[in-house]
Every structure is written in structure tokens, then in C-alpha cells.
mmCIF file of C-alpha atoms in Angstrom:
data_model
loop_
_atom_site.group_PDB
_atom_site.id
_atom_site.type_symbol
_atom_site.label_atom_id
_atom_site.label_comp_id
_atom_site.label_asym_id
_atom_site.label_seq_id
_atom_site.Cartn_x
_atom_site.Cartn_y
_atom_site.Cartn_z
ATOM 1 C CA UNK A 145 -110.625 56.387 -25.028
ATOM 2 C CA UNK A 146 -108.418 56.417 -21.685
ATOM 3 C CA UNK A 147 -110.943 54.257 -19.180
ATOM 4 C CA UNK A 148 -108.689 54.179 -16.271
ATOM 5 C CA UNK A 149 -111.924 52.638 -14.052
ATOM 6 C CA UNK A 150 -110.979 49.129 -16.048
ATOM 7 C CA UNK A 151 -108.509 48.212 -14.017
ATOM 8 C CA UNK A 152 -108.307 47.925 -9.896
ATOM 9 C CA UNK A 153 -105.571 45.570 -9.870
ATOM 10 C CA UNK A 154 -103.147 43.474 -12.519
ATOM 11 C CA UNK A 155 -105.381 40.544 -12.707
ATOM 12 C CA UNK A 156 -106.755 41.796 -16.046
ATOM 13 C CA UNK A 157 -103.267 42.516 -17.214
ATOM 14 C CA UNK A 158 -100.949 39.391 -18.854
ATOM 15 C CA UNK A 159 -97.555 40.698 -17.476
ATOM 16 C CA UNK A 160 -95.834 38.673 -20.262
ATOM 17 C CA UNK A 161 -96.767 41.869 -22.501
ATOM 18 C CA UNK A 162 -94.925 44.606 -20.590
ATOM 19 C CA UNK A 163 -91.784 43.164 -22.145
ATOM 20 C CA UNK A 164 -92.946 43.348 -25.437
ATOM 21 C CA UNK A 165 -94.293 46.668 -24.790
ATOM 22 C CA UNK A 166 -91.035 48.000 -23.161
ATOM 23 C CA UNK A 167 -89.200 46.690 -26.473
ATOM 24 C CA UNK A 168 -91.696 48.454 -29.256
ATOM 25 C CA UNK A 169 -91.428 52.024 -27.152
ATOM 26 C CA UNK A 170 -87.429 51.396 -27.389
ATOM 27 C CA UNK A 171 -87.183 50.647 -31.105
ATOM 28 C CA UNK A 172 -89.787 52.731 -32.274
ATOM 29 C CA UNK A 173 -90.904 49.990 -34.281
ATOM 30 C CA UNK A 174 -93.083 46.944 -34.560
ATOM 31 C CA UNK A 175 -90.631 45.560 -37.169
ATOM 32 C CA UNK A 176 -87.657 46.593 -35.118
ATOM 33 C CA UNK A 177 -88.963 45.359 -32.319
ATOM 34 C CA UNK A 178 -90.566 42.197 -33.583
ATOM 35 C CA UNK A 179 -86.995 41.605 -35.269
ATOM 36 C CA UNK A 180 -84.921 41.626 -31.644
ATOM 37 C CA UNK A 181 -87.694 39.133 -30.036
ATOM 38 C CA UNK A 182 -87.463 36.796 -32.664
ATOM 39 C CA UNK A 183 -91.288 37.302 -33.631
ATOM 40 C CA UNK A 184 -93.210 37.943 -36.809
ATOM 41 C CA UNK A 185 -94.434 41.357 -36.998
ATOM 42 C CA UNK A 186 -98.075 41.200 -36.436
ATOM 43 C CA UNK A 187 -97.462 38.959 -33.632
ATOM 44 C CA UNK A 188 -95.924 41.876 -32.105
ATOM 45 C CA UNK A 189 -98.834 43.998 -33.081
ATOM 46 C CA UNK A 190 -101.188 42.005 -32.007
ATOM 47 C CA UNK A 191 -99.569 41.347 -28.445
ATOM 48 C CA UNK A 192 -99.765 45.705 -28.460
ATOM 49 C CA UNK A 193 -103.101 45.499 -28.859
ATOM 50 C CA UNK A 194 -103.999 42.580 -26.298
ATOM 51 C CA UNK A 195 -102.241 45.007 -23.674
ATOM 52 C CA UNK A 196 -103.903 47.893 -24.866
ATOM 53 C CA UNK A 197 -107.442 46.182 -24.392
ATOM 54 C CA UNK A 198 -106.578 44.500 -21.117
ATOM 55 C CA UNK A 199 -105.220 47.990 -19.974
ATOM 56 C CA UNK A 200 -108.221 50.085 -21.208
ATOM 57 C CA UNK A 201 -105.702 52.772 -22.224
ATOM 58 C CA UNK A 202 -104.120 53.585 -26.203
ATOM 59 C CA UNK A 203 -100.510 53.136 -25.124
ATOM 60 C CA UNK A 204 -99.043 54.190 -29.434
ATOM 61 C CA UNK A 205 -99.953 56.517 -31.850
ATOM 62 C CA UNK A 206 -99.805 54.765 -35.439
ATOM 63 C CA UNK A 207 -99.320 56.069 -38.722
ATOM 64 C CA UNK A 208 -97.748 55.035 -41.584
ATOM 65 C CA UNK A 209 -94.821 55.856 -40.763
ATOM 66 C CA UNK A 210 -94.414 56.787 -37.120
ATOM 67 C CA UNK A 211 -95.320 55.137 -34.004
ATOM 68 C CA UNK A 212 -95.412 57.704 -31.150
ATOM 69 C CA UNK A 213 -96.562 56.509 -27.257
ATOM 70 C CA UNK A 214 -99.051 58.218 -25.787
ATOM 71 C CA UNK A 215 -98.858 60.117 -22.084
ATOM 72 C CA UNK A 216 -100.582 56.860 -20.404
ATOM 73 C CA UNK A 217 -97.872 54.789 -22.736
ATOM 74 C CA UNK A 218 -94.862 57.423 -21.592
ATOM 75 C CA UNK A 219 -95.883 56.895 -17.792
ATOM 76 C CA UNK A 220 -96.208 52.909 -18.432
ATOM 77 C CA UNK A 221 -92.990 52.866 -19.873
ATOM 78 C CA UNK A 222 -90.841 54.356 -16.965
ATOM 79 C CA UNK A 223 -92.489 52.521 -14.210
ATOM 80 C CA UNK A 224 -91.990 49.149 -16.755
ATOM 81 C CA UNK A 225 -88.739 50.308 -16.989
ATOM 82 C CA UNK A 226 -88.129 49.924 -13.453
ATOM 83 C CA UNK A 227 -90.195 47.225 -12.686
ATOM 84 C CA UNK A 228 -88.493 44.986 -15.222
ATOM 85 C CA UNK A 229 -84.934 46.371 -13.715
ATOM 86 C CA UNK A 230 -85.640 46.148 -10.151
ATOM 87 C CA UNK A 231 -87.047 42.195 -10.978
ATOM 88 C CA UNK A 232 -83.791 41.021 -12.428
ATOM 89 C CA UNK A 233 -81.886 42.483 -9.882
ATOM 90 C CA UNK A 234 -83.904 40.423 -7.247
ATOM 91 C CA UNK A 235 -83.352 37.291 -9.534
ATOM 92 C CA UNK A 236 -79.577 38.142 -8.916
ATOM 93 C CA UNK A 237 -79.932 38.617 -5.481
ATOM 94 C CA UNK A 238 -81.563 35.503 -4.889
ATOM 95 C CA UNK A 239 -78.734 33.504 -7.041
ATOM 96 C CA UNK A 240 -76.355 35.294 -5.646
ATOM 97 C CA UNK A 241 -77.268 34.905 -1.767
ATOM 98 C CA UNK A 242 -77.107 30.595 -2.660
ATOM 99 C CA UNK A 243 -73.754 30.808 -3.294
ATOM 100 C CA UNK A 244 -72.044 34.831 -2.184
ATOM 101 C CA UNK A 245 -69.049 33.500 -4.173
ATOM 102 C CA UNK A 246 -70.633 33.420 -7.282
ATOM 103 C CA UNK A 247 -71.459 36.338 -8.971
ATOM 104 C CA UNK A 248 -71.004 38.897 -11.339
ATOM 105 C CA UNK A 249 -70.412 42.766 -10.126
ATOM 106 C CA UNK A 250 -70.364 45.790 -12.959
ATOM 107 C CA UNK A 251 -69.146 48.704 -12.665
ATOM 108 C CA UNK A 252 -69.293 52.461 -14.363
ATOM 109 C CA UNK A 253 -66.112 54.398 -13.697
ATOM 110 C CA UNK A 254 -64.316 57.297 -14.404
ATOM 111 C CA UNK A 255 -61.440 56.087 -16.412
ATOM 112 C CA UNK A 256 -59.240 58.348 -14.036
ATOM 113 C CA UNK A 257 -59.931 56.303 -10.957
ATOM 114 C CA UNK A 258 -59.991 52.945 -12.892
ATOM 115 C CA UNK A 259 -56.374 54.084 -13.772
ATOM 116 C CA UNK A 260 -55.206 54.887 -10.351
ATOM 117 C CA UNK A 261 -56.949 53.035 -8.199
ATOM 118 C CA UNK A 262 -59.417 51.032 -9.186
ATOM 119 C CA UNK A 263 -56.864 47.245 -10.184
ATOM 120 C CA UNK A 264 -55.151 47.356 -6.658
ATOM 121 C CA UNK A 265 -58.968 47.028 -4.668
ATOM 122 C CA UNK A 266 -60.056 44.787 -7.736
ATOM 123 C CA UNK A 267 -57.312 42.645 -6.722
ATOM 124 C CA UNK A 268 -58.290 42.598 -2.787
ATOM 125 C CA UNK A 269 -61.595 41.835 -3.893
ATOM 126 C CA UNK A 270 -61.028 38.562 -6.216
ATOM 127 C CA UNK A 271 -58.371 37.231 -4.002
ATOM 128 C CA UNK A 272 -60.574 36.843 -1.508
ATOM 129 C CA UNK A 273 -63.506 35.815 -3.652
ATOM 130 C CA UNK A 274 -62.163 34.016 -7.039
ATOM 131 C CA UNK A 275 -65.237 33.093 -8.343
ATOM 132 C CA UNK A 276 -66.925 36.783 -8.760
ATOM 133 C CA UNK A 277 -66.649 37.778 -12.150
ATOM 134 C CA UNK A 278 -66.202 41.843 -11.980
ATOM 135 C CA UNK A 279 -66.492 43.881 -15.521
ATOM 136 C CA UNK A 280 -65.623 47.470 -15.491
ATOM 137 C CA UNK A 281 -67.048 50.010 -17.779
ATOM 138 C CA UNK A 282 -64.793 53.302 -18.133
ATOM 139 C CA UNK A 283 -66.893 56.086 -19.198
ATOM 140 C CA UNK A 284 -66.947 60.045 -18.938
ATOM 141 C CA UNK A 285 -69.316 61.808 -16.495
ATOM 142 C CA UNK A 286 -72.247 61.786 -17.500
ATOM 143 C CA UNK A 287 -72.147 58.248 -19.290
ATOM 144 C CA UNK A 288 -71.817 56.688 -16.086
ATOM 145 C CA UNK A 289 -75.064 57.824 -15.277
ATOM 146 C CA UNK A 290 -76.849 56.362 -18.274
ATOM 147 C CA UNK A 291 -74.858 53.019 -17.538
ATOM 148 C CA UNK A 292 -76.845 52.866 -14.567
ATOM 149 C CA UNK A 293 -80.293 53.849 -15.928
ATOM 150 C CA UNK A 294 -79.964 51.399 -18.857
ATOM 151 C CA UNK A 295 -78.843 48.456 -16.053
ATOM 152 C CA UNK A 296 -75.601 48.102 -17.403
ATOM 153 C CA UNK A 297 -73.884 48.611 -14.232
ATOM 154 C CA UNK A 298 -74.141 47.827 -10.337
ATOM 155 C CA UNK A 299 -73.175 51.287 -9.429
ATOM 156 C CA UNK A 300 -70.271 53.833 -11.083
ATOM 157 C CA UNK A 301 -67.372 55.819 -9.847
ATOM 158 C CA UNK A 302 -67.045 59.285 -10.508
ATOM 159 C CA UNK A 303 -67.987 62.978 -10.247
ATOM 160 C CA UNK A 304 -71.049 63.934 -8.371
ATOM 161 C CA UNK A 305 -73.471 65.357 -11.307
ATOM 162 C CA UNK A 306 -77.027 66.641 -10.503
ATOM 163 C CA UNK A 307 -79.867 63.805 -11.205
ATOM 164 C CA UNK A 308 -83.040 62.824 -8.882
ATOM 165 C CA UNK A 309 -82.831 59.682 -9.910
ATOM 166 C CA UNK A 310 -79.161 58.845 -8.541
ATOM 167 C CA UNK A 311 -78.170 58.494 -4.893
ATOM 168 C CA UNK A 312 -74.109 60.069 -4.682
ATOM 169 C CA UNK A 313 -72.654 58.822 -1.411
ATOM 170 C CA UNK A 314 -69.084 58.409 0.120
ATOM 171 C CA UNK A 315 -67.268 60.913 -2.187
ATOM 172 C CA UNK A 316 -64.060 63.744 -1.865
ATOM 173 C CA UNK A 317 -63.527 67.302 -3.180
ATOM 174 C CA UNK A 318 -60.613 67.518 -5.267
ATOM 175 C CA UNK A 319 -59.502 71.101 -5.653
ATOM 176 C CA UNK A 320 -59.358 72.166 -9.183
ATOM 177 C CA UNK A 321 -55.355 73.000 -10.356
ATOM 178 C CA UNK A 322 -53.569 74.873 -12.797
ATOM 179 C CA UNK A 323 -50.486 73.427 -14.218
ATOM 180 C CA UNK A 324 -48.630 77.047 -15.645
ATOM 181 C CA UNK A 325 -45.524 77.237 -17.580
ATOM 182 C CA UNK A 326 -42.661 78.349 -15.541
ATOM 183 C CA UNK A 327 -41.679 81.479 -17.196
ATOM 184 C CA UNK A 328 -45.379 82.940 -16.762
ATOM 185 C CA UNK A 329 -45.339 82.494 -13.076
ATOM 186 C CA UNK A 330 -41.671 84.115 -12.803
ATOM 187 C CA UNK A 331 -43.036 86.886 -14.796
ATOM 188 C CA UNK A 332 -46.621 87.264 -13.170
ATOM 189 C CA UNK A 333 -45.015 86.109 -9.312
ATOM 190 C CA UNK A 334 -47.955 83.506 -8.580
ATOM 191 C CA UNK A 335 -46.952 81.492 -5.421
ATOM 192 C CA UNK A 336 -48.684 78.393 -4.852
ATOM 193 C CA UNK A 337 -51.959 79.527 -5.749
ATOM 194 C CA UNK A 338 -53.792 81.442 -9.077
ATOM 195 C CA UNK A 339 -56.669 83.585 -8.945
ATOM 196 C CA UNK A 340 -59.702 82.292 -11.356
ATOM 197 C CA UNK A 341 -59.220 85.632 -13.118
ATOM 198 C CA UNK A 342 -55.368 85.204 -13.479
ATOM 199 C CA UNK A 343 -55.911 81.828 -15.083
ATOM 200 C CA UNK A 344 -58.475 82.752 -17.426
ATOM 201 C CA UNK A 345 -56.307 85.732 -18.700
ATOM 202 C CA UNK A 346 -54.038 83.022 -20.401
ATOM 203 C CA UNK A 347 -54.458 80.501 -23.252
ATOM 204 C CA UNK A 348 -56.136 77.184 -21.633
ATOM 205 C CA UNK A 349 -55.888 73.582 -22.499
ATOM 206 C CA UNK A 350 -58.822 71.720 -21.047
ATOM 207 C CA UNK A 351 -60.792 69.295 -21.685
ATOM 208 C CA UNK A 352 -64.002 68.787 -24.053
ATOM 209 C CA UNK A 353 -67.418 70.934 -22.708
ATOM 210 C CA UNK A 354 -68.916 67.644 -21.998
ATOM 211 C CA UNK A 355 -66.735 66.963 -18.999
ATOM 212 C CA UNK A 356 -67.248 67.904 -15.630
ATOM 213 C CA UNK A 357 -63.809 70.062 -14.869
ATOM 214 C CA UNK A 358 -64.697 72.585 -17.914
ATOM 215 C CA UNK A 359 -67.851 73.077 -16.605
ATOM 216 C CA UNK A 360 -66.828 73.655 -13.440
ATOM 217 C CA UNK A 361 -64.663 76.681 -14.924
ATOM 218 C CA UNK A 362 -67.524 77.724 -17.033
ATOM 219 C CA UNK A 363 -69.717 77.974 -14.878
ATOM 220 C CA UNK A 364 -67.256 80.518 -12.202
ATOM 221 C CA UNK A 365 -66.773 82.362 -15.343
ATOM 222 C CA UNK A 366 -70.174 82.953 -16.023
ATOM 223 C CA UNK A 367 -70.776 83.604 -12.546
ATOM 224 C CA UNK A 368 -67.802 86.142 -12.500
ATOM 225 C CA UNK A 369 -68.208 87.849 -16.099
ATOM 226 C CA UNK A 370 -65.350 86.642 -17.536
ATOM 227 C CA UNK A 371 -64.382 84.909 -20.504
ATOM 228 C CA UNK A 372 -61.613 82.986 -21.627
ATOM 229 C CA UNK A 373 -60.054 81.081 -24.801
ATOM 230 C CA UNK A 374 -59.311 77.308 -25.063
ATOM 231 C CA UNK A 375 -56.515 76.584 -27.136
ATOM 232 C CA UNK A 376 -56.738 73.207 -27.134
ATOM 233 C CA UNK A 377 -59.164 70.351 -25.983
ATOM 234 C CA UNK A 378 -58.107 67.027 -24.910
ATOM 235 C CA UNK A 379 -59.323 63.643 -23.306
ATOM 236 C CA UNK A 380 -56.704 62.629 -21.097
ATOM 237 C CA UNK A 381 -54.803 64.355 -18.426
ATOM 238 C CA UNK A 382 -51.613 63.176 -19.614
ATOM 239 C CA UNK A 383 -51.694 65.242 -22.969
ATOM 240 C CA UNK A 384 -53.068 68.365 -21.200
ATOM 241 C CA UNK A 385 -50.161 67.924 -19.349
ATOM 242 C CA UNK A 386 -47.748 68.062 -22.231
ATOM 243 C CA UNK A 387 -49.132 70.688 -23.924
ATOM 244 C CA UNK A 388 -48.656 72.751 -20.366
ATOM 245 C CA UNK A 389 -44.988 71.381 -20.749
ATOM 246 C CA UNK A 390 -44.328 72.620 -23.965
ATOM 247 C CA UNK A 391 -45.750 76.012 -22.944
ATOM 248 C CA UNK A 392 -48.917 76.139 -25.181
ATOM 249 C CA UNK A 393 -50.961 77.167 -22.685
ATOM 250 C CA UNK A 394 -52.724 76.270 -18.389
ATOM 251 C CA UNK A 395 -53.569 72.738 -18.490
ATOM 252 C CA UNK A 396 -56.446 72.462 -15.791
ATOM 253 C CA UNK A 397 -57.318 69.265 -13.623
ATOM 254 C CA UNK A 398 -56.895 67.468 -10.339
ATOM 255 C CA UNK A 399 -54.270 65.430 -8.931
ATOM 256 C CA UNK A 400 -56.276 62.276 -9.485
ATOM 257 C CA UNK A 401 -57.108 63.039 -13.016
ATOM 258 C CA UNK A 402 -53.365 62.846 -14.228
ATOM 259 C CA UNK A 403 -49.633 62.014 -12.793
ATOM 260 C CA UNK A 404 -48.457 65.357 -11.590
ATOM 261 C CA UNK A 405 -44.672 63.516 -11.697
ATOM 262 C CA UNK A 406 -44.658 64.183 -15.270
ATOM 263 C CA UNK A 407 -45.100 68.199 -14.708
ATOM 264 C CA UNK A 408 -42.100 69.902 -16.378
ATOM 265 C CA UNK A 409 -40.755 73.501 -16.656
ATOM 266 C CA UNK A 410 -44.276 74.324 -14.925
ATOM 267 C CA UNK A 411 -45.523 75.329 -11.659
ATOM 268 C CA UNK A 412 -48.377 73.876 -9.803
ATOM 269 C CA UNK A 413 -50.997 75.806 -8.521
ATOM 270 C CA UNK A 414 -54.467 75.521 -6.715
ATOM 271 C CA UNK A 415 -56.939 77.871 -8.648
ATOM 272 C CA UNK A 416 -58.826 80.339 -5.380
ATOM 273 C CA UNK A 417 -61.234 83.259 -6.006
ATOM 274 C CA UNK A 418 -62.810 81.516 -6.026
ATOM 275 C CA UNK A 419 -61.237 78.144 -4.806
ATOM 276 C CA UNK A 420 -63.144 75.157 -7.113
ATOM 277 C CA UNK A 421 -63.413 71.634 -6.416
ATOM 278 C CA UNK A 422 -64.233 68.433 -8.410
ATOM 279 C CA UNK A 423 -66.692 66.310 -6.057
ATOM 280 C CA UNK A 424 -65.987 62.671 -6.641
ATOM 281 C CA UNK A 425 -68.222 59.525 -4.878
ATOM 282 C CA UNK A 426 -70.106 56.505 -5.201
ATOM 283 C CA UNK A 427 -72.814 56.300 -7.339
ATOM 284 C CA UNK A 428 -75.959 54.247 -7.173
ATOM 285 C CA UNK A 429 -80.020 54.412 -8.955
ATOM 286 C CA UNK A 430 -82.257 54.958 -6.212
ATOM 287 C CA UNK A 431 -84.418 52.271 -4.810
ATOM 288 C CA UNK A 432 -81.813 49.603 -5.381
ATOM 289 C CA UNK A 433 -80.608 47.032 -3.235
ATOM 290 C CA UNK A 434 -76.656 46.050 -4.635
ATOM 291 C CA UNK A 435 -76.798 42.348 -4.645
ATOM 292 C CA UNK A 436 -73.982 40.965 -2.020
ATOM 293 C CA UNK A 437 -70.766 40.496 -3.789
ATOM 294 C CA UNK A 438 -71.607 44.071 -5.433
ATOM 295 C CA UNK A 439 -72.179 45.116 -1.925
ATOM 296 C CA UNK A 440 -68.964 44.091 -0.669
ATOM 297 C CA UNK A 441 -66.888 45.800 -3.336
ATOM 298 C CA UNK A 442 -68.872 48.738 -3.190
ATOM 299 C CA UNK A 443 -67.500 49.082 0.704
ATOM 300 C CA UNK A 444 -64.202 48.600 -0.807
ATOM 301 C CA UNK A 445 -64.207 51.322 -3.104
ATOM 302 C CA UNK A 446 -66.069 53.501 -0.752
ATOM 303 C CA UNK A 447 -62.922 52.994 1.894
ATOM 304 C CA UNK A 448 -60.598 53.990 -0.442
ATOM 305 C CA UNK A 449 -62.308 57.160 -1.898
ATOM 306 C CA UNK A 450 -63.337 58.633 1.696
ATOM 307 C CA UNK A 451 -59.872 57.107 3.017
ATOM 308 C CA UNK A 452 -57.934 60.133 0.584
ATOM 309 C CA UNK A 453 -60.337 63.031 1.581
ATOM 310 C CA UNK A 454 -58.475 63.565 4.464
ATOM 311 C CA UNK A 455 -55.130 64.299 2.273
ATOM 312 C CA UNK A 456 -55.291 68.043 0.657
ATOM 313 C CA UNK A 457 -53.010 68.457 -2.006
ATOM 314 C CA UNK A 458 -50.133 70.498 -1.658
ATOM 315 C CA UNK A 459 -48.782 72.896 -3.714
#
């Protein structure tokens, strides 16, 4: 029975539990669970049940074989969640600000940027501090995201997506391209730009649904009524643009997503009607403070992305 009266304050709650707790909701298991923490099982169990009572509120559902958390468990886990998060990232903070050379700064990034841009401002960054370690992550779109939620990263690089919990700051529109085989646009007479409708009326190579750009173009084409055949799907820019070269079909993307030097026997062309852009920023979870030497190269990074919006490309 949920007695939520039981408790005014923490002082009847041993915070040492809300780890254990946090680790039981992830593995779905007291065996799992007790396993990772190095503990025997009913240890685990019983440390459950010593929060439970101190809480006044069933946090599991137990069976047999399932173990299912309850609405009062579901809302202690996310704000655990975050509590537990936003605590080690003070512990950093406070390490960090002894020493601002020290340190150890994560990033999430589209591996598009981390390509193109990303080792020349790495290399700014540790010349003039040696001693911060700096791992990068290079995941697709919405991967960067869960980096972030599961504290793997400082903050990510990559296309704006919609999500409450994320703060998107400091970031471009890239218009969306097509890269089209030469004899179609001697034959058709496109000139530096392609309708949406024009494009979709040929074979495409793009890449996978789960990516931002093909949703981008599904979603106009929803929008407009149209419909349209992928011939082939890729993961990196570089082999949609060889299969544009060979003349298989439109390879679309921006210029930041591949080298537009290695277009051949193709045209291109900046997709309008409607024109379509990739958005592309800073990312950060909301309510955190970046520790200092993840500060710093976040203002790095942040130069250089809003330093390009200014350049349009150029058919």
C-alpha cells in the first residue's frame, strides 16, 4: 500500500540503496543485478526491500519469473537516474576545477563532422592543454542522443532531432543536395537546382530510414503525396557518391556529409520545392553544467560550426 505521508524528507531514506535500486530496474533482475555489484542475491533483495520499507511505497512487482517496477518505482527511477548523473558530474567538476588541466572530455558525434572537422579543433584543444584526455564517440543521429542520456558523453555533435530532454544550441542549416548523373540533367535541362518532385521521379540512393537526411525526404514526400523508390541504401556518403557516379541512381546529402571533389560524370544540385535543410548544432542534456575543460572545447566546436553558417553552398 502506497503511504506517501511516510516520508517529509530523506532522513528516513539510506541513499546508499538508490544505487542498488537504479541497478535491479536496469537488469531486470535481482540475480543480474546482484551479479554486476558483486553481491549475493538476497543481499540484493533484501537491500529492495529495506528501501521499499523506508520509502513506504512497493517500488517491483515479483513473480516467478518477472520483476516489473511499479508507477511510484518508474517515477523513482528517472529522477534516480538523474540524481545519480547530475552527482558525478559535480564530483568531476570539483576535480576538475583543482587542476583545469586535468580532465577527461567525451564526446557524441556525427561521424561526418568527426571526419571533417572534428581532429584539426581536437588538436587546438590538446596543444594548449596536454593533459585533458578527450574520447570521441561517432554515432548516427539518434545514438548521440542516448550517449547523452546514458552519461556516456559530455555533449554530441550532430543533427538537431526533436527531444525535451536535450538543449540544441549553436548549429547551421545545410541545404539538402542531389548529386544526378550527367546525362539525366542534359536530358531533363535541370540548372543548378531540382525540384523535390523531379528528384523523386528517379531511382534514389540514400541512406538507411534511421538517419536524419531520409527522413527529411520522407517526410516532404508525405507532405507532398508523392512517393519514390530507393535503389540502394548506404552508410557513408562516399559510396552514395559512387553509386551516383556509376549512374545507378540520385545520391542525396550535404556538402558536409561527403567530399563533393569526388563527384564524377554528375551534376550538383540543391533540391527546392520545397528547398530542405539538414540542421546541425551542439548538443547538451538539460540541467547540466559541462565541467571546465568540456566547457572550453565545447566553445571550440561551437566557433567552428556557427563560423560555416555564413558560407551557402554553391551550385
Amino acid at each position: 500500500m502506497i503511504r506517501p505521508e511516510a516520508i517529509r524528507d530523506l532522513n528516513h531514506v539510506n541513499l546508499k540503496l538508490i544505487n542498488t535500486f537504479v541497478c535491479v530496474a536496469d537488469f531486470g533482475s535481482f540475480h543480474a543485478a546482484a551479479k554486476a555489484l558483486g553481491r549475493s542475491q538476497s543481499a540484493i533483495s533484501m537491500q529492495i526491500r529495506e528501501l521499499e520499507a523506508q520509502a513506504g511505497v512497493q517500488l517491483f512487482l515479483r513473480t516467478t519469473r518477472h520483476l516489473e517496477l511499479t508507477a511510484a518505482g518508474k517515477m523513482l527511477l528517472d529522477q534516480a537516474r538523474t540524481s545519480i548523473s547530475s552527482l558525478s558530474m559535480t564530483f568531476r567538476h570539483i576535480q576538475e576545477d583543482i587542476d583545469f588541466r586535468r580532465g577527461h572530455v567525451r564526446i557524441a558525434c556525427s561521424p561526418t563532422y568527426a571526419a571533417a572537422r572534428l581532429p584539426y579543433i581536437i588538436k587546438t584543444f590538446k596543444d594548449a592543454f596536454p593533459g585533458v584526455k578527450v574520447s570521441i564517440g561517432e554515432y548516427k543521429s539518434a545514438e548521440i542522443l542516448n550517449a547523452l542520456k546514458q552519461d556516456k558523453a559530455d555533449f554530441g555533435v550532430g543533427p538537431a532531432l526533436s527531444d525535451p530532454g536535450m538543449v540544441f544550441e549553436y548549429g547551421r542549416a545545410e541545404p539538402l543536395l542531389a548529386v544526378v548523373p550527367e546525362e539525366w540533367v542534359e536530358s531533363e535541362g535541370y540548372a543548378g537546382t531540382i525540384s523535390l518532385d523531379a528528384v523523386l521521379s528517379h531511382p534514389l540512393v540514400m541512406f538507411y530510414p534511421n538517419t536524419v537526411v531520409h527522413q527529411i525526404i520522407s517526410s516532404a514526400a508525405e507532405e507532398r503525396g508523392l512517393s519514390f523508390a530507393v535503389e540502394y541504401s548506404c552508410i557513408q556518403g562516399e559510396t552514395l557518391l559512387a553509386f551516383a557516379n556509376a549512374g545507378i541512381g540520385i545520391a542525396v546529402l550535404t556538402a558536409s556529409i561527403a567530399n563533393l571533389s569526388n563527384v564524377r560524370d554528375c551534376k550538383v544540385l540543391r533540391i527546392i520545392e520545397p528547398e530542405l535543410h539538414r540542421h546541425f548544432t551542439m548538443i547538451t542534456r538539460k540541467g547540466i553544467i559541462l565541467p571546465p575543460a568540456a566547457k572550453h572545447l565545447y566553445g571550440l566546436i561551437a566557433q567552428d560550426i556557427t563560423s560555416q553558417s555564413g558560407r551557402p553552398y554553391e551550385p
